[in-house]
Amino acid sequence: MAALTERKGLKVPVSGDISSLVPYPPGKPIEELERELGIKGSIKLASNENPLGPSSKAVEAIAGALNNLHRYPDGSCFYLKEKLAGRLGVSSGEIILGNGSNEIIELLIRAYLRRGDEAVMADPSFAVYPIVVKSVGATAVTVPLREMRHDLREMSRAVNKNTRVVFIANPNNPTGTIITSREFEEFMGSVPEECIVCVDEAYFEFVRSKEYPGTLEYVKAGRPVVLLRTFSKVYGLAGLRIGYGVAHPELVDYMNRVRQPFNVNSLAQAAAMAALDDSDHLKRTVENNREGLVYLYGEIAALGFKYVPTEANFFLVKVGDGKKVYEDLLKKGVIVRPMAGYNMPEYIRVSVGLPEENRRFIEALADVARPR
Ligand SMILES: Cc1ncc(COP(=O)(O)O)c(C=O)c1O
């Protein structure tokens, strides 16, 4: 048998749709940085995770579910759907659970897009949308942000008879900005009935603006809207992979047809049920974020850097050479996200951490970067 290093390329054909894809670059894990640099005590402010950790109620629920790991999970997520449906004022048939909300993006695209179809999205926005769209041979039509916000009028103009889905991340990742209810209403008045609008509210619980749209009402009104939420952010369960979609039962039905039977594992289901009941943990998380942003905005401004005000648990800081600042911060054990891959080379994206993590980031930034 030839050694791995001697292996030649295969003769197996792969479609250009797949060979041209660039994999999603995740935030650098702490363990990877520490392995590379031989250091300890690093902090990660790179993936918009919950710095408080998971809810202790969720952890208890996981412990309670461990002895049943020999059983397949409930493929229909019956109890969790019931609970979410009760909270949201919809029926269980309007809810779909996914292995992270990422999976629901995939189910939506697999159910509704084929070659020749188009999906409209902002640029930059959540990097997973174009990857999933291109993977089925469909076209990702991107519309540049305008002053860091979705340009919904231009996105509406980009919709044509081939458009099956429009993605709106609200708040947007990586900018943290939102669209307003007025803008959304106008947009919804312009999209054809045959087009699905996927509103990704991964950071919904952090939003404070009164202008934030009530997207759920559009689902309840029977519009073809897929509303995405997740347990990865405010609920602190990113490692378990669980998120949900709320949509018209017909959309849910077709997405269910392309779903793996046991896509959400039993520990994730148990933890999500418990996390929904831990309102204290949610409150503390939102409060930590609010206070963290007050501190970070003040310090960043005092250092002379510009930043983009956010409605989420992360924000953009304009640092000049984003890649260099990212690398220099790594050497100090601080992981943030460089933005060159999002066509924003002057920026880094920083997640709000615990107070001591925020302080550590500010001290490191002051050491490695100078405002221009
Ligand atoms: C806008 C947006 N949508 C979806 C996700 C994915 O969340 P999940 O962990 O539920 O797959 C993220 C994660 O960073 C995100 O920023």
Coordinates of C-alpha atoms and ligand atoms in Angstrom, one line a residue:
M1 CA 0.0 0.0 0.0
A2 CA 1.5 3.4 -1.0
A3 CA 2.0 5.9 1.9
L4 CA -0.4 8.8 2.2
T5 CA 2.1 11.3 0.9
E6 CA 2.6 9.4 -2.3
R7 CA -1.1 9.3 -3.2
K8 CA -1.9 10.8 -6.6
G9 CA -5.1 12.6 -7.5
L10 CA -8.2 10.4 -8.2
K11 CA -9.8 10.0 -11.6
V12 CA -13.3 10.4 -9.9
P13 CA -15.1 13.3 -11.5
V14 CA -16.6 16.0 -9.3
S15 CA -18.9 18.7 -10.5
G16 CA -17.5 22.3 -10.8
D17 CA -20.2 23.4 -8.4
I18 CA -18.4 21.4 -5.7
S19 CA -14.8 21.8 -6.7
S20 CA -15.1 25.6 -6.8
L21 CA -16.5 25.8 -3.2
V22 CA -14.3 27.2 -0.5
P23 CA -15.0 25.6 2.9
Y24 CA -16.5 27.8 5.6
P25 CA -13.6 29.1 7.8
P26 CA -14.6 28.7 11.4
G27 CA -13.2 30.7 14.3
K28 CA -9.9 29.3 15.6
P29 CA -10.4 26.9 18.5
I30 CA -8.5 27.8 21.7
E31 CA -6.9 24.3 21.8
E32 CA -5.5 24.8 18.3
L33 CA -3.9 28.2 19.1
E34 CA -2.4 26.8 22.3
R35 CA -1.0 23.8 20.5
E36 CA 0.5 26.0 17.8
L37 CA 2.0 28.6 20.1
G38 CA 2.7 26.4 23.2
I39 CA 0.8 28.9 25.4
K40 CA -1.9 28.5 28.0
G41 CA -4.8 30.7 29.1
S42 CA -6.0 32.1 25.7
I43 CA -9.4 33.6 25.2
K44 CA -11.7 33.2 22.3
L45 CA -13.9 36.1 21.1
A46 CA -14.3 34.8 17.6
S47 CA -17.5 32.8 17.2
N48 CA -20.2 34.8 19.0
E49 CA -20.6 32.1 21.6
N50 CA -22.0 32.6 25.1
P51 CA -19.1 33.6 27.4
L52 CA -21.2 32.6 30.5
G53 CA -21.3 29.0 29.3
P54 CA -24.4 26.8 29.0
S55 CA -27.3 27.1 31.5
S56 CA -26.7 24.9 34.5
K57 CA -30.2 23.6 34.0
A58 CA -29.3 22.4 30.6
V59 CA -26.2 20.7 31.9
E60 CA -28.3 18.9 34.5
A61 CA -30.8 17.8 31.9
I62 CA -27.9 16.4 29.8
A63 CA -26.6 14.4 32.8
G64 CA -30.2 13.0 33.3
A65 CA -30.4 12.0 29.6
L66 CA -27.0 10.2 29.5
N67 CA -28.3 6.8 30.5
N68 CA -30.5 6.7 27.5
L69 CA -27.8 7.1 24.9
H70 CA -28.3 3.6 23.6
R71 CA -31.7 4.7 22.2
Y72 CA -32.2 6.8 19.1
P73 CA -33.4 10.3 19.8
D74 CA -37.0 11.3 19.2
G75 CA -36.8 11.9 15.4
S76 CA -39.8 14.3 15.6
C77 CA -38.5 16.3 18.6
F78 CA -42.1 16.1 19.8
Y79 CA -41.8 17.7 23.3
L80 CA -39.4 20.4 22.2
K81 CA -41.6 21.3 19.3
E82 CA -44.6 21.5 21.6
K83 CA -42.7 23.7 24.0
L84 CA -41.5 26.1 21.3
A85 CA -44.9 26.1 19.7
G86 CA -46.5 27.1 23.0
R87 CA -43.9 29.9 23.5
L88 CA -44.3 31.3 20.0
G89 CA -48.0 30.9 19.6
V90 CA -47.8 28.6 16.5
S91 CA -48.6 25.0 16.0
S92 CA -46.0 22.2 16.2
G93 CA -46.5 21.7 12.4
E94 CA -44.9 25.1 11.9
I95 CA -41.7 24.2 13.6
I96 CA -38.6 22.3 12.3
L97 CA -35.6 21.4 14.4
G98 CA -32.1 21.2 13.0
N99 CA -28.5 20.2 13.8
G100 CA -27.9 23.8 14.4
S101 CA -29.9 26.4 12.4
N102 CA -27.2 25.8 9.8
E103 CA -28.9 22.5 9.0
I104 CA -32.2 24.2 8.4
I105 CA -30.5 26.5 5.8
E106 CA -29.4 23.3 4.1
L107 CA -32.8 21.7 4.3
L108 CA -34.5 24.7 2.8
I109 CA -32.1 24.9 -0.1
R110 CA -32.1 21.2 -0.8
A111 CA -35.9 21.2 -0.8
Y112 CA -36.4 24.3 -3.0
L113 CA -33.4 25.1 -5.1
R114 CA -32.1 23.4 -8.3
R115 CA -29.7 24.4 -11.1
G116 CA -31.0 27.6 -12.7
D117 CA -32.6 28.8 -9.5
E118 CA -31.3 31.8 -7.7
A119 CA -31.0 32.9 -4.0
V120 CA -30.5 36.5 -3.2
M121 CA -28.4 37.5 -0.2
A122 CA -26.4 40.5 1.1
D123 CA -22.7 40.7 0.9
P124 CA -21.1 40.4 3.4
S125 CA -23.5 38.3 5.3
F126 CA -23.5 34.8 6.9
A127 CA -20.9 32.9 4.9
V128 CA -22.8 29.6 4.9
Y129 CA -25.7 30.9 2.6
P130 CA -23.7 31.0 -0.6
I131 CA -21.9 27.7 0.1
V132 CA -25.1 25.8 0.5
V133 CA -26.7 27.5 -2.5
K134 CA -23.8 26.8 -4.8
S135 CA -23.5 23.2 -3.6
V136 CA -26.8 22.3 -5.3
G137 CA -25.8 24.0 -8.5
A138 CA -28.0 27.1 -7.9
T139 CA -26.7 30.7 -8.1
A140 CA -26.0 33.0 -5.2
V141 CA -26.9 36.5 -6.2
T142 CA -25.2 39.0 -3.8
V143 CA -26.2 42.6 -3.1
P144 CA -23.6 44.8 -1.4
L145 CA -24.5 46.2 2.0
R146 CA -25.2 49.9 2.1
E147 CA -23.5 51.7 5.0
M148 CA -23.1 48.3 6.7
R149 CA -26.8 47.5 6.5
H150 CA -28.9 45.3 4.2
D151 CA -30.0 47.3 1.2
L152 CA -33.5 45.8 0.9
R153 CA -34.6 47.9 -2.0
E154 CA -31.6 46.7 -4.1
M155 CA -32.2 43.2 -2.9
S156 CA -35.8 43.5 -4.0
R157 CA -34.6 44.6 -7.4
A158 CA -32.4 41.5 -7.6
V159 CA -35.4 39.2 -7.2
N160 CA -36.6 37.8 -10.6
K161 CA -38.6 34.8 -11.8
N162 CA -35.8 32.4 -11.0
T163 CA -35.4 33.6 -7.4
R164 CA -36.6 30.9 -5.0
V165 CA -35.1 32.3 -1.7
V166 CA -34.0 35.6 -0.2
F167 CA -31.7 35.4 2.9
I168 CA -31.8 38.2 5.4
A169 CA -29.7 37.8 8.5
N170 CA -31.2 40.1 11.1
P171 CA -29.0 41.1 12.9
N172 CA -26.5 40.6 10.1
N173 CA -23.3 38.7 10.7
P174 CA -20.6 40.1 10.5
T175 CA -21.9 43.7 10.9
G176 CA -24.4 43.3 13.8
T177 CA -26.7 45.7 12.1
I178 CA -30.5 45.2 11.7
I179 CA -33.2 45.9 9.2
T180 CA -36.2 47.9 10.6
S181 CA -39.8 46.8 10.6
R182 CA -40.6 49.6 8.1
E183 CA -37.9 48.4 5.7
F184 CA -39.1 44.8 6.1
E185 CA -42.7 45.7 5.5
E186 CA -41.8 47.5 2.3
F187 CA -39.7 44.6 1.2
M188 CA -42.4 42.0 1.9
G189 CA -44.8 44.1 -0.1
S190 CA -42.4 43.8 -3.1
V191 CA -41.4 40.1 -3.2
P192 CA -43.5 37.7 -5.3
E193 CA -45.6 35.1 -3.6
E194 CA -43.4 32.3 -5.1
C195 CA -40.3 33.5 -3.3
I196 CA -39.4 32.3 0.2
V197 CA -37.9 34.9 2.5
C198 CA -35.6 33.3 5.1
V199 CA -35.0 35.6 8.0
D200 CA -32.1 34.4 10.1
E201 CA -32.6 35.6 13.7
A202 CA -29.7 33.8 15.3
Y203 CA -29.0 36.8 17.5
F204 CA -32.7 37.7 18.1
E205 CA -32.5 37.7 22.0
F206 CA -29.7 40.3 22.1
V207 CA -31.6 42.9 20.0
R208 CA -32.6 46.0 21.9
S209 CA -33.8 48.3 19.1
K210 CA -37.5 49.1 19.0
E211 CA -37.4 49.2 15.2
Y212 CA -36.7 45.4 15.0
P213 CA -39.3 43.7 12.9
G214 CA -41.8 41.1 14.3
T215 CA -41.0 38.5 11.6
L216 CA -42.9 35.8 13.4
E217 CA -46.1 37.7 12.6
Y218 CA -45.4 37.2 8.9
V219 CA -45.2 33.5 9.4
K220 CA -48.5 33.5 11.4
A221 CA -50.1 35.5 8.5
G222 CA -49.3 32.6 6.2
R223 CA -46.5 34.3 4.2
P224 CA -43.7 32.1 2.8
V225 CA -41.2 33.2 5.5
V226 CA -38.8 30.8 7.2
L227 CA -37.7 32.3 10.5
L228 CA -34.5 30.8 11.9
R229 CA -33.4 30.9 15.5
T230 CA -30.8 28.9 17.4
F231 CA -29.7 27.5 20.8
S232 CA -26.1 28.2 19.9
K233 CA -25.9 31.9 21.0
V234 CA -27.9 33.2 23.9
Y235 CA -28.6 29.7 25.2
G236 CA -24.9 28.8 25.1
L237 CA -25.4 25.3 23.5
A238 CA -23.2 25.8 20.3
G239 CA -21.4 22.5 21.0
L240 CA -24.6 20.5 20.9
R241 CA -25.8 21.8 17.5
I242 CA -29.4 22.6 17.8
G243 CA -31.5 25.3 16.1
Y244 CA -35.0 25.7 14.8
G245 CA -37.1 27.2 12.0
V246 CA -40.6 28.5 12.1
A247 CA -42.6 28.5 8.9
H248 CA -45.8 27.7 7.0
P249 CA -46.6 23.9 7.5
E250 CA -46.2 23.3 3.8
L251 CA -42.6 24.6 3.9
V252 CA -41.9 22.6 7.0
D253 CA -43.3 19.5 5.4
Y254 CA -41.0 19.7 2.3
M255 CA -38.0 20.5 4.5
N256 CA -38.8 17.4 6.6
R257 CA -38.8 15.2 3.5
V258 CA -35.0 15.9 2.9
R259 CA -34.2 15.7 6.6
Q260 CA -32.2 12.8 8.2
P261 CA -34.6 10.9 10.5
F262 CA -32.5 11.6 13.7
N263 CA -30.9 14.9 12.9
V264 CA -31.1 16.3 16.4
N265 CA -29.4 14.2 19.1
S266 CA -31.1 13.3 22.4
L267 CA -28.7 15.4 24.6
A268 CA -29.4 18.5 22.5
Q269 CA -33.1 18.0 22.8
A270 CA -33.0 17.6 26.6
A271 CA -30.7 20.5 27.0
A272 CA -32.8 22.8 24.8
M273 CA -35.9 22.0 26.7
A274 CA -34.2 22.9 30.0
A275 CA -32.5 26.0 28.6
L276 CA -35.9 27.4 27.5
D277 CA -36.9 27.3 31.2
D278 CA -33.8 29.1 32.4
S279 CA -34.8 32.7 32.1
D280 CA -32.2 33.8 34.6
H281 CA -29.4 32.5 32.5
L282 CA -30.9 34.2 29.5
K283 CA -31.2 37.5 31.4
R284 CA -27.7 37.3 32.7
T285 CA -26.4 36.6 29.2
V286 CA -28.2 39.6 27.7
E287 CA -27.0 41.8 30.6
N288 CA -23.4 40.7 30.3
N289 CA -23.6 41.6 26.6
R290 CA -25.1 45.0 27.2
E291 CA -22.6 45.9 29.9
G292 CA -19.7 44.5 27.8
L293 CA -20.7 46.6 24.8
V294 CA -20.8 49.8 26.9
Y295 CA -17.3 49.0 28.2
L296 CA -15.9 48.0 24.8
Y297 CA -17.4 50.9 22.9
G298 CA -15.9 53.3 25.5
E299 CA -12.5 51.8 25.4
I300 CA -12.3 51.4 21.6
A301 CA -13.3 55.0 21.1
A302 CA -10.8 56.1 23.7
L303 CA -8.1 54.3 21.8
G304 CA -9.1 56.2 18.7
F305 CA -10.6 53.3 16.7
K306 CA -13.9 53.3 14.8
Y307 CA -16.4 50.5 15.4
V308 CA -19.8 49.5 14.0
P309 CA -22.6 49.7 16.6
T310 CA -24.2 46.4 17.0
E311 CA -27.5 44.8 18.0
A312 CA -25.9 41.4 18.5
N313 CA -23.1 39.9 20.7
F314 CA -20.3 40.8 18.4
F315 CA -19.1 43.9 16.6
L316 CA -16.7 45.1 13.9
V317 CA -13.7 47.2 14.8
K318 CA -11.7 49.1 12.2
V319 CA -8.1 48.4 12.9
G320 CA -6.2 49.1 9.7
D321 CA -4.5 45.9 8.7
G322 CA -7.1 43.4 10.0
K323 CA -5.1 40.3 9.2
K324 CA -1.9 41.6 10.9
V325 CA -3.8 42.8 14.0
Y326 CA -5.6 39.4 14.1
E327 CA -2.2 37.6 14.0
D328 CA -0.6 39.9 16.6
L329 CA -3.6 39.4 18.9
L330 CA -3.2 35.6 18.5
K331 CA 0.4 35.9 19.8
K332 CA -1.1 37.5 22.9
G333 CA -3.6 34.6 23.3
V334 CA -6.6 36.6 22.1
I335 CA -8.6 35.0 19.3
V336 CA -10.8 37.3 17.2
R337 CA -12.0 37.0 13.6
P338 CA -10.2 38.6 10.7
M339 CA -12.6 40.0 8.1
A340 CA -10.5 39.9 4.9
G341 CA -12.5 36.9 3.7
Y342 CA -15.6 39.1 4.0
N343 CA -14.0 41.8 1.8
M344 CA -13.5 44.0 4.9
P345 CA -9.7 43.8 5.3
E346 CA -9.5 46.8 7.6
Y347 CA -11.8 45.2 10.2
I348 CA -11.8 42.5 12.9
R349 CA -14.9 41.0 14.4
V350 CA -15.0 40.7 18.1
S351 CA -17.5 38.8 20.2
V352 CA -18.4 40.3 23.6
G353 CA -16.8 38.2 26.4
L354 CA -16.8 38.2 30.2
P355 CA -15.6 41.5 31.7
E356 CA -12.0 40.2 32.2
E357 CA -11.9 38.9 28.7
N358 CA -13.1 42.2 27.3
R359 CA -10.3 43.9 29.3
R360 CA -7.7 41.5 28.1
F361 CA -8.8 42.2 24.5
I362 CA -8.6 45.9 25.0
E363 CA -5.1 45.7 26.5
A364 CA -3.9 43.5 23.7
L365 CA -5.4 45.7 21.0
A366 CA -3.8 48.8 22.6
D367 CA -0.4 46.9 22.4
V368 CA -0.7 45.7 18.8
A369 CA -2.6 48.4 16.8
R370 CA -2.5 52.1 16.3
P371 CA -5.5 54.0 14.9
R372 CA -4.8 55.7 11.5
Ligands
LIG1 C1 -26.4 34.7 11.1 C2 -26.1 33.3 11.6 N1 -27.0 32.3 11.3 C3 -26.8 31.1 11.7 C4 -25.7 30.7 12.4 C5 -25.4 29.3 12.8 O1 -25.9 28.9 14.0 P1 -26.1 27.4 14.4 O2 -25.0 27.2 15.4 O3 -27.5 27.3 15.0 O4 -25.9 26.5 13.2 C6 -24.7 31.7 12.8 C7 -23.5 31.3 13.5 O5 -22.6 32.0 13.7 C8 -25.0 33.0 12.3 O6 -24.1 34.0 12.6

